Coordinates of C-alpha atoms in Angstrom, one line a residue:
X100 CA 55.6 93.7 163.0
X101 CA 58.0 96.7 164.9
X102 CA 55.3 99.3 165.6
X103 CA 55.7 102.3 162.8
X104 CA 57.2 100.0 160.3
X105 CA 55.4 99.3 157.1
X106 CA 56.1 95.9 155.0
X107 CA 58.0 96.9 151.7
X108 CA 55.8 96.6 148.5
X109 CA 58.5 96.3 146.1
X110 CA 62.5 94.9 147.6
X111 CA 64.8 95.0 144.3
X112 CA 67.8 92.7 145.0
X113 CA 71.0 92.9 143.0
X114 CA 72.9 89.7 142.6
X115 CA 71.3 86.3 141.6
X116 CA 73.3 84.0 143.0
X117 CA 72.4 81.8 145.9
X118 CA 72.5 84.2 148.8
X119 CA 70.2 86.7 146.4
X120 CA 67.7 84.5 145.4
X121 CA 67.2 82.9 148.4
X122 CA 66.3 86.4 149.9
X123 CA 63.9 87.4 146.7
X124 CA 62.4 83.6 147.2
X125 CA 61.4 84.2 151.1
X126 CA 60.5 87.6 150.4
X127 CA 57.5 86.2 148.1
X128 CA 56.6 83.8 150.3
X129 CA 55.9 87.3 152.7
X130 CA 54.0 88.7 149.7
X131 CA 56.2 91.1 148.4
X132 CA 57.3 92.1 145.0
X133 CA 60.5 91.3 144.0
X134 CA 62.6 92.5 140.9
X135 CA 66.5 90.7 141.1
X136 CA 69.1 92.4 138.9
X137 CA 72.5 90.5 138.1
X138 CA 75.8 91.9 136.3
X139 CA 76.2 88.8 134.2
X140 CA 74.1 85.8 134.6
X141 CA 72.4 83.4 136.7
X142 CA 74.7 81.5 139.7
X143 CA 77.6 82.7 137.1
X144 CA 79.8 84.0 140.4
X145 CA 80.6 81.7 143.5
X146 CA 77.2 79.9 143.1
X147 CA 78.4 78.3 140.1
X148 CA 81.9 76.1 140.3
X149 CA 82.0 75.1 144.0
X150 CA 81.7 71.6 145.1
X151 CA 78.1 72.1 146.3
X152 CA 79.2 70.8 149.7
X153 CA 76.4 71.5 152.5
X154 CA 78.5 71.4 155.8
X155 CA 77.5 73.0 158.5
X156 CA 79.6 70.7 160.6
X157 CA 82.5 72.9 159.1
X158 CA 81.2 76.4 158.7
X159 CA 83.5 78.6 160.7
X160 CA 85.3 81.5 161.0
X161 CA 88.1 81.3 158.6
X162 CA 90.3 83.4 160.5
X163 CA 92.5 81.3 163.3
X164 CA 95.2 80.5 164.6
X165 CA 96.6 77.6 162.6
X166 CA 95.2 79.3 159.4
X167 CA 97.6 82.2 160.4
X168 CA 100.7 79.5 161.1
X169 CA 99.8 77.5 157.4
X170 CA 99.1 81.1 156.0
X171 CA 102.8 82.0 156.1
X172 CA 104.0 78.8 155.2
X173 CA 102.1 78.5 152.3
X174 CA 102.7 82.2 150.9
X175 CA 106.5 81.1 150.5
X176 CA 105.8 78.1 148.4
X177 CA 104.8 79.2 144.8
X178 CA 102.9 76.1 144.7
X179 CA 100.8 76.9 147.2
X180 CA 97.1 76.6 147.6
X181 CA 97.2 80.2 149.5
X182 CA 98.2 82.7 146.9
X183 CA 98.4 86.7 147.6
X184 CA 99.3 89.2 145.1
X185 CA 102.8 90.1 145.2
X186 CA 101.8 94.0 145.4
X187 CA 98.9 94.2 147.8
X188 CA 96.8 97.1 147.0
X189 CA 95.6 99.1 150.2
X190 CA 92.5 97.4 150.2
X191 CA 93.9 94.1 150.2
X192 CA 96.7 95.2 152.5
X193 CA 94.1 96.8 154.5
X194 CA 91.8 93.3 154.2
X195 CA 94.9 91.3 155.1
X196 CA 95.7 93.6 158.5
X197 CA 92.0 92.9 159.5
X198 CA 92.0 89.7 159.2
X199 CA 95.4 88.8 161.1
X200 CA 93.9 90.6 164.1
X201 CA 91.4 88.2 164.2
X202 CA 93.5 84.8 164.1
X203 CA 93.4 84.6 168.1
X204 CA 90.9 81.4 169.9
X205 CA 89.1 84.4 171.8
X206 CA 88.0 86.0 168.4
X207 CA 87.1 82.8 166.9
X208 CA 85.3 81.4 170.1
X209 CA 83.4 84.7 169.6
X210 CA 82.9 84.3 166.1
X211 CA 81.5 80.6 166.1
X212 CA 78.9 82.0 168.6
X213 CA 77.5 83.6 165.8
X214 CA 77.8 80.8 163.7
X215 CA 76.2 78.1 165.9
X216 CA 72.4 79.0 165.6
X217 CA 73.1 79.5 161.8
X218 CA 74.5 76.2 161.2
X219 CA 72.2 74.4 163.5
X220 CA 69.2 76.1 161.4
X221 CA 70.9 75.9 157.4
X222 CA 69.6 72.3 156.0
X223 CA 66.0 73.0 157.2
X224 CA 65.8 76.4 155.0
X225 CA 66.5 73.8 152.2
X226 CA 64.0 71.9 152.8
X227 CA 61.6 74.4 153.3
X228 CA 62.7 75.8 149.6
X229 CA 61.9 72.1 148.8
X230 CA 58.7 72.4 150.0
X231 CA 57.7 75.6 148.8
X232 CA 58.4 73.9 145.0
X233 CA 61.9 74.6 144.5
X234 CA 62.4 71.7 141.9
X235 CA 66.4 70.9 143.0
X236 CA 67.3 68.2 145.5
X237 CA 69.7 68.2 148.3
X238 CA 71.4 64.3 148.8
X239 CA 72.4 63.0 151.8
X240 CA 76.4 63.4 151.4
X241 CA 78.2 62.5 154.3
X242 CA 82.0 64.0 154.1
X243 CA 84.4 62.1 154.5
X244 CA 88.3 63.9 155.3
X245 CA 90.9 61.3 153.8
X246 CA 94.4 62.1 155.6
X247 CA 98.1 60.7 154.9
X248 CA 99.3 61.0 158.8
X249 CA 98.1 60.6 161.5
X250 CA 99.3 64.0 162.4
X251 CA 97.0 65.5 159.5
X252 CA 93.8 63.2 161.0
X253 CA 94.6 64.4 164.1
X254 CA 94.4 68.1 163.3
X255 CA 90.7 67.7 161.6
X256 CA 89.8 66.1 164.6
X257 CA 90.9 69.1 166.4
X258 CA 89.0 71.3 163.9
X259 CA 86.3 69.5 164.5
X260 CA 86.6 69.1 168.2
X261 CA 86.5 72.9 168.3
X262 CA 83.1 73.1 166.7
X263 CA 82.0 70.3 169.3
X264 CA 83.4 72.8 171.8
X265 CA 81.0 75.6 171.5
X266 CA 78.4 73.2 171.7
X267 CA 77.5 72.6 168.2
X268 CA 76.4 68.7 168.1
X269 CA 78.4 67.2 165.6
X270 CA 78.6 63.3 164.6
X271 CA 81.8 61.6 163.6
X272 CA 83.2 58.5 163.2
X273 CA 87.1 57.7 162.3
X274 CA 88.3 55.3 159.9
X275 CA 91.3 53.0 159.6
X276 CA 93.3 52.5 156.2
X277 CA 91.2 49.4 155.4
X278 CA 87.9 51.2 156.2
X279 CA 88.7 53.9 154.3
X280 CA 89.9 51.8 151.2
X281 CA 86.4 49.9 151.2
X282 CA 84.6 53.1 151.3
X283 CA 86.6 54.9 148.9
X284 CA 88.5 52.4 146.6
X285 CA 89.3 55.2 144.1
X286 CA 92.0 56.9 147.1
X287 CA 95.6 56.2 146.4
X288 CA 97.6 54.0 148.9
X289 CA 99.2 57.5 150.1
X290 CA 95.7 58.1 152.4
X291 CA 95.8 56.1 155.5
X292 CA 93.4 57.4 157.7
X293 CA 89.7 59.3 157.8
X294 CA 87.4 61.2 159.8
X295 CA 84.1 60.7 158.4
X296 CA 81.2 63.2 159.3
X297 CA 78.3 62.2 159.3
X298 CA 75.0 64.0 158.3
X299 CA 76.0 66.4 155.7
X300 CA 74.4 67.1 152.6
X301 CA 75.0 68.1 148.5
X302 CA 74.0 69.7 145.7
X303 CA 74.3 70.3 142.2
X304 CA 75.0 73.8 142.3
X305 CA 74.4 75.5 138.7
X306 CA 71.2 73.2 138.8
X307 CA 69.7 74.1 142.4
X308 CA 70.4 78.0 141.9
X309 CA 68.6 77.8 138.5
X310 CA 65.8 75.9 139.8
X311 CA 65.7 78.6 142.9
X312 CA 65.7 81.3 139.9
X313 CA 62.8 79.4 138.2
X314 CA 60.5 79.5 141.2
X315 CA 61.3 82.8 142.3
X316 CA 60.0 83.9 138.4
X317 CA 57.1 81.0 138.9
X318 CA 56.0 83.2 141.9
X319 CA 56.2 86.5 139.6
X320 CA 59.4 87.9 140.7
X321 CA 61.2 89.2 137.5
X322 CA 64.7 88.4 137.2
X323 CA 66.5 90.8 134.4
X324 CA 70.5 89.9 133.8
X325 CA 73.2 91.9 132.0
X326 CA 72.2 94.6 135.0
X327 CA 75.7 96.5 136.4
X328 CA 74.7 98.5 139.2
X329 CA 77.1 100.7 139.8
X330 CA 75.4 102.8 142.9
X331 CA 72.5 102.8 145.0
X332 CA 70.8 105.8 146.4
X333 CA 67.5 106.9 148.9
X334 CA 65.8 109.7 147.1
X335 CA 62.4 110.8 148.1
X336 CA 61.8 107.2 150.8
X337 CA 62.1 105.3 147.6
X338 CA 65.7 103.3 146.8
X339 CA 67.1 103.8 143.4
X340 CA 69.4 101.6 141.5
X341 CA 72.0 103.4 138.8
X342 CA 73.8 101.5 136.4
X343 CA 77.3 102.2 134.6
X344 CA 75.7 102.9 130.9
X345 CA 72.4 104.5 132.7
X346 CA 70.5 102.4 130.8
X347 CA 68.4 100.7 134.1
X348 CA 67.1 102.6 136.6
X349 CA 64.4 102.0 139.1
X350 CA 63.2 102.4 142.4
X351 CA 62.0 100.0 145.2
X352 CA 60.4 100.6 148.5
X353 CA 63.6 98.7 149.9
X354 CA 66.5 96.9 148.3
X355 CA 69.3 94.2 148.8
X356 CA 73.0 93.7 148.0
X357 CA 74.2 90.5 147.6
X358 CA 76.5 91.3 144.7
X359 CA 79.2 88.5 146.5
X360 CA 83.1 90.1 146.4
X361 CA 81.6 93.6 144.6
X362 CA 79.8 94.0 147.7
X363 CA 82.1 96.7 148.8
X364 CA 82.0 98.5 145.9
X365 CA 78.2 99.2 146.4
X366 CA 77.8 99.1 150.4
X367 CA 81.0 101.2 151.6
X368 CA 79.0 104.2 150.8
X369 CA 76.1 103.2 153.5
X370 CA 77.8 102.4 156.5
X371 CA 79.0 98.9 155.1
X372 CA 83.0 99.1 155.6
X373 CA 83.9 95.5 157.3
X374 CA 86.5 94.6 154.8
X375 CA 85.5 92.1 152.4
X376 CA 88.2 90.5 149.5
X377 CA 87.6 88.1 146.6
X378 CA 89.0 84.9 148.2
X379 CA 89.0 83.5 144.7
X380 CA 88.7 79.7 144.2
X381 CA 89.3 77.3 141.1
X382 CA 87.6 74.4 140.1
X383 CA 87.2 72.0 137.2
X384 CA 85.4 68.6 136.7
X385 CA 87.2 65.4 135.3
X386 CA 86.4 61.7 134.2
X387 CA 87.2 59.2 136.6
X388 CA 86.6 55.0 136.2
X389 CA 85.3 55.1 139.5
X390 CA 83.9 58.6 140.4
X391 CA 84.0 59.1 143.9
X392 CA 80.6 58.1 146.2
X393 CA 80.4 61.3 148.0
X394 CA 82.2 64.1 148.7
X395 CA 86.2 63.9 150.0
X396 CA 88.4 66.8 151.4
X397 CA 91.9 66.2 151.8
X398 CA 93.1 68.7 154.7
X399 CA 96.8 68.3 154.7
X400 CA 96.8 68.9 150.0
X401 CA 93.8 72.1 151.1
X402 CA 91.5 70.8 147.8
X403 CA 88.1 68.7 148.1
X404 CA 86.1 66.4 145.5
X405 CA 82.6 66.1 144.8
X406 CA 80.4 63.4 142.7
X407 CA 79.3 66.0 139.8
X408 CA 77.2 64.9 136.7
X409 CA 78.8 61.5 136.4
X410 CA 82.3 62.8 137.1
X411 CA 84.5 64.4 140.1
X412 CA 84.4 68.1 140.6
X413 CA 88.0 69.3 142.2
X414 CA 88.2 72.8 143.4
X415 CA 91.0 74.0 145.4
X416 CA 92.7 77.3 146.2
X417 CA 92.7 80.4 148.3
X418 CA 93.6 82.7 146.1
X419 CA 93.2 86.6 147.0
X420 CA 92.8 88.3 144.3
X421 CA 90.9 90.8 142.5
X422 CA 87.6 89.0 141.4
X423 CA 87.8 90.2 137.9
X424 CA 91.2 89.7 137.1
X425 CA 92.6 86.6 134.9
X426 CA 92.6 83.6 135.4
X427 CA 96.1 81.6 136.5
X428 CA 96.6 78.6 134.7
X429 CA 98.9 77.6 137.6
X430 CA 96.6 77.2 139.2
X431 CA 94.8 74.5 137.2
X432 CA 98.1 72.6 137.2
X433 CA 98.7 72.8 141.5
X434 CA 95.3 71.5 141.8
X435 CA 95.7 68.5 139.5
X436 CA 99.7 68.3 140.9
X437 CA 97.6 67.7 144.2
X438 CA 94.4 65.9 143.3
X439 CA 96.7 63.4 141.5
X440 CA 98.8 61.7 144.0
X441 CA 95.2 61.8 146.1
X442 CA 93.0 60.1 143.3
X443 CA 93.3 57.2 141.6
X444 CA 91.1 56.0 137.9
X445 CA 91.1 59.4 137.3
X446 CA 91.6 60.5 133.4
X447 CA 93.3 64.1 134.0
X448 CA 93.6 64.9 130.3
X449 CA 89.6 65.0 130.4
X450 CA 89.4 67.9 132.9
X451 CA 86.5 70.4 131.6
X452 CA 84.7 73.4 133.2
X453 CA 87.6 75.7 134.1
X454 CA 86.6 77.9 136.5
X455 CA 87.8 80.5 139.0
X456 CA 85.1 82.7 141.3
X457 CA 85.6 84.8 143.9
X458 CA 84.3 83.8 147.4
X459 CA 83.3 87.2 149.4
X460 CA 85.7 86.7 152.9
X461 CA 85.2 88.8 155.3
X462 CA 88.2 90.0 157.9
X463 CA 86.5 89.0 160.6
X464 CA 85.2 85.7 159.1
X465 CA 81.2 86.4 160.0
X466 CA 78.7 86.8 157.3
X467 CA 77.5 90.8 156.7
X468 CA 73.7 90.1 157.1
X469 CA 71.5 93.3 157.6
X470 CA 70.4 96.7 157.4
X471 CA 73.0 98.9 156.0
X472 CA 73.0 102.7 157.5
X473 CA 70.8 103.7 154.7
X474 CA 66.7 103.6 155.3
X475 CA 65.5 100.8 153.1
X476 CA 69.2 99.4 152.1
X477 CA 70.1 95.8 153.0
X478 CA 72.9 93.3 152.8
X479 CA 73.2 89.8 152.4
X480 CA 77.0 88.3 151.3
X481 CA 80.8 87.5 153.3
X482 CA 79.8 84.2 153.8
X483 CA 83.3 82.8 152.2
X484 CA 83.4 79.3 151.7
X485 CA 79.9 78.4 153.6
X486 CA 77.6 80.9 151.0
X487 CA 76.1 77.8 149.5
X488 CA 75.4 76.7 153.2
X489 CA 74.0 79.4 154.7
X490 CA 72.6 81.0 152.0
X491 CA 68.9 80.0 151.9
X492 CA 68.7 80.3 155.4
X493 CA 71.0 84.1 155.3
X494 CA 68.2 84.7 153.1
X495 CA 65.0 83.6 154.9
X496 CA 66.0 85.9 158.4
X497 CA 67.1 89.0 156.0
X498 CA 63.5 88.6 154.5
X499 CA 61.9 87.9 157.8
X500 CA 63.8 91.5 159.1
X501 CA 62.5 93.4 156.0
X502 CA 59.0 92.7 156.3
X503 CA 58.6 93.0 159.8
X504 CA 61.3 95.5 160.8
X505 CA 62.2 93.3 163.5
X506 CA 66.2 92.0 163.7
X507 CA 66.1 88.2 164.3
X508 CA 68.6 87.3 166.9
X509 CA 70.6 85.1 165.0
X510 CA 71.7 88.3 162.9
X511 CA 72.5 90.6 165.9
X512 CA 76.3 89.5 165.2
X513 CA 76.1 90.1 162.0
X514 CA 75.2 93.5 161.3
X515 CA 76.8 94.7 158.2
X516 CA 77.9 98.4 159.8
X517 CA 79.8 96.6 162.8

């Protein structure tokens, strides 16, 4: 414990999705009181229609070079899995500037520095949620990337080389056509070559975040949804959460944001001013004759596919975007344009569980993980594609810095007023 500080009594955290929970769940464990407030429901943002992929083999900065080369590529093809507004707003335009800066190997050999310790720690938070009685497994899910050319093998190698590079231990094996066919007979003759990485896991995601919600209220922490903060103040060393309608209002000794692509709405006015944009993804779940094993990505179409209740999960897109506007039904139809010359046994006219959620990026690519510049005020989102990853563990060192006032190094990179 930092000399002077005092351990919060009460911490209200607004958002319940993974990143939120995880925080309000560790938090307990430290004895504290813990009140989560959410705007609709339960894991109903980016917690809810991923793929549930647990990779920290591939949790990056998502700014880089060859992101920057495909990024202009793709934003003249209207079928595209990169999608941008045709009028930017300033924020976006403002998000977008950021985050070209930052596509240069310097930036990104800085940024997965910061990643490194995170990754190397991520699956060990789950099971310490598993066995603290969080009723949700994780499955062994190795991940296998299923490629058309060598060219396209060769540049997830890279990718993955890269990680290997900053001296994150990684374990790989490559597979000829034939190997990949008997491992994934459901892949159409157009994928010729894989990289299979070994040692990742899985998850249901609806299902884990709503056990995580049932044993953060099995600990006494009270959940309350249909909560939409609109502001958060310091009045009198308590924090204070205001709503749009007024109608819920309370105060905490200390409180957390992890309100996913609103984040900026509620932390710009503490110190929190990183950009952050709704990199909004789609998914949807179809029948197949012979669901997939475990999870695929296909690099060179930019979708992956998960086993999900009996099915395949597909989710695909970069789409930034508002995260409350519409829906594009386009984008249902690239996605199955793409999954369909990469599947096979598949029964597209059975595809259920539209969704689209926005996926907080940040312009730098690093996570915003911290104290904000307001006493008491804490952050926890701009994890982009890797929340379900990191999350738990995101959640576990914010916890560990609110009780005992001390910063764990793995955050120092993080702070969310850099």
């Amino acid at each position: 414990m930092t000399a002077g500080h005092r351990a919060p009594r009460r911490v209200g955290v607004v958002g319940a999705g993974m990143n939120g929970l995880a925080c309000a769940w560790f938090l307990q464990q430290a004895g504290v009181d813990v009140t989560v407030v959410e705007r609709t429901d339960v894991a109903a943002g980016a917690s809810w229609g991923n793929a549930g992929l647990l990779t920290p083999a591939l949790s990056v900065p998502l700014p880089e070079p060859s992101v920057l080369r495909y990024g202009v590529r793709a934003l003249a093809d209207p079928r595209s899995p990169v999608s941008v507004p045709v009028r930017a707003d300033r924020d976006l335009a403002r998000f977008l500037t950021r985050f070209v800066a930052h596509c240069t190997g310097g930036r990104w050999r800085r940024g997965m520095a910061a990643y490194r310790p995170l990754n190397e720690q991520a699956l060990e938070a789950f099971d310490e949620l598993a066995r603290g009685g969080v009723a949700a497994p994780t499955r062994v899910a190795p991940f296998t990337a299923a490629c058309r050319t060598e060219r396209e093998a060769e540049h997830f190698a890279a990718e993955i080389g890269r990680v290997v590079g900053a001296g994150q231990a990684v374990d790989v094996e490559l597979l000829t056509a034939s190997e990949l066919r008997d491992q994934l007979p459901m892949l159409a003759p157009s994928m010729r070559m894989g990289v299979r990485v070994l040692g990742q896991r899985a998850i249901d995601p609806p299902a884990y975040v709503a056990a995580l919600a049932d044993s953060v209220r099995a600990c006494g922490g009270k959940i309350v949804t249909g909560v939409d903060v609109a502001g958060v103040r310091r009045d009198g060393g308590k924090i204070s959460l205001a709503t749009r309608d007024g109608q819920y209002a309370e105060q905490f000794d200390a409180a957390v944001l992890a309100s996913g692509a609103w984040l900026p709405e509620l932390g710009a006015a503490h110190g929190v001013r990183t950009p952050v944009h709704g990199g909004r993804g789609y998914s949807f779940t179809v029948d197949a004759e012979h669901p997939i094993p475990e999870p695929v990505d296909f690099p060179g179409l930019r979708l992956a596919c998960a086993p999900y209740r009996g099915g395949v999960r597909v989710t695909g897109i970069m789409e930034f975007q508002r995260p409350d506007a519409a829906a594009d039904e386009r984008k249902f139809a690239t996605i199955r344009e793409s999954a369909a010359a990469a599947l096979t046994t598949v029964d597209w006219s059975s595809a259920r569980d539209h969704w689209v959620g926005a996926r907080p990026v940040t312009s730098d690519g690093l996570p915003l993980i911290g104290a904000t510049a307001t006493p008491g005020l804490h952050v926890t989102g701009g994890h982009g594609m890797w929340g379900m990853t990191l999350g738990p563990l995101s959640g576990k060192l914010l916890a560990e810095l609110i009780v005992t006032g001390r910063t764990p190094r793995e955050l120092l990179p993080l702070d969310p007023c850099r």
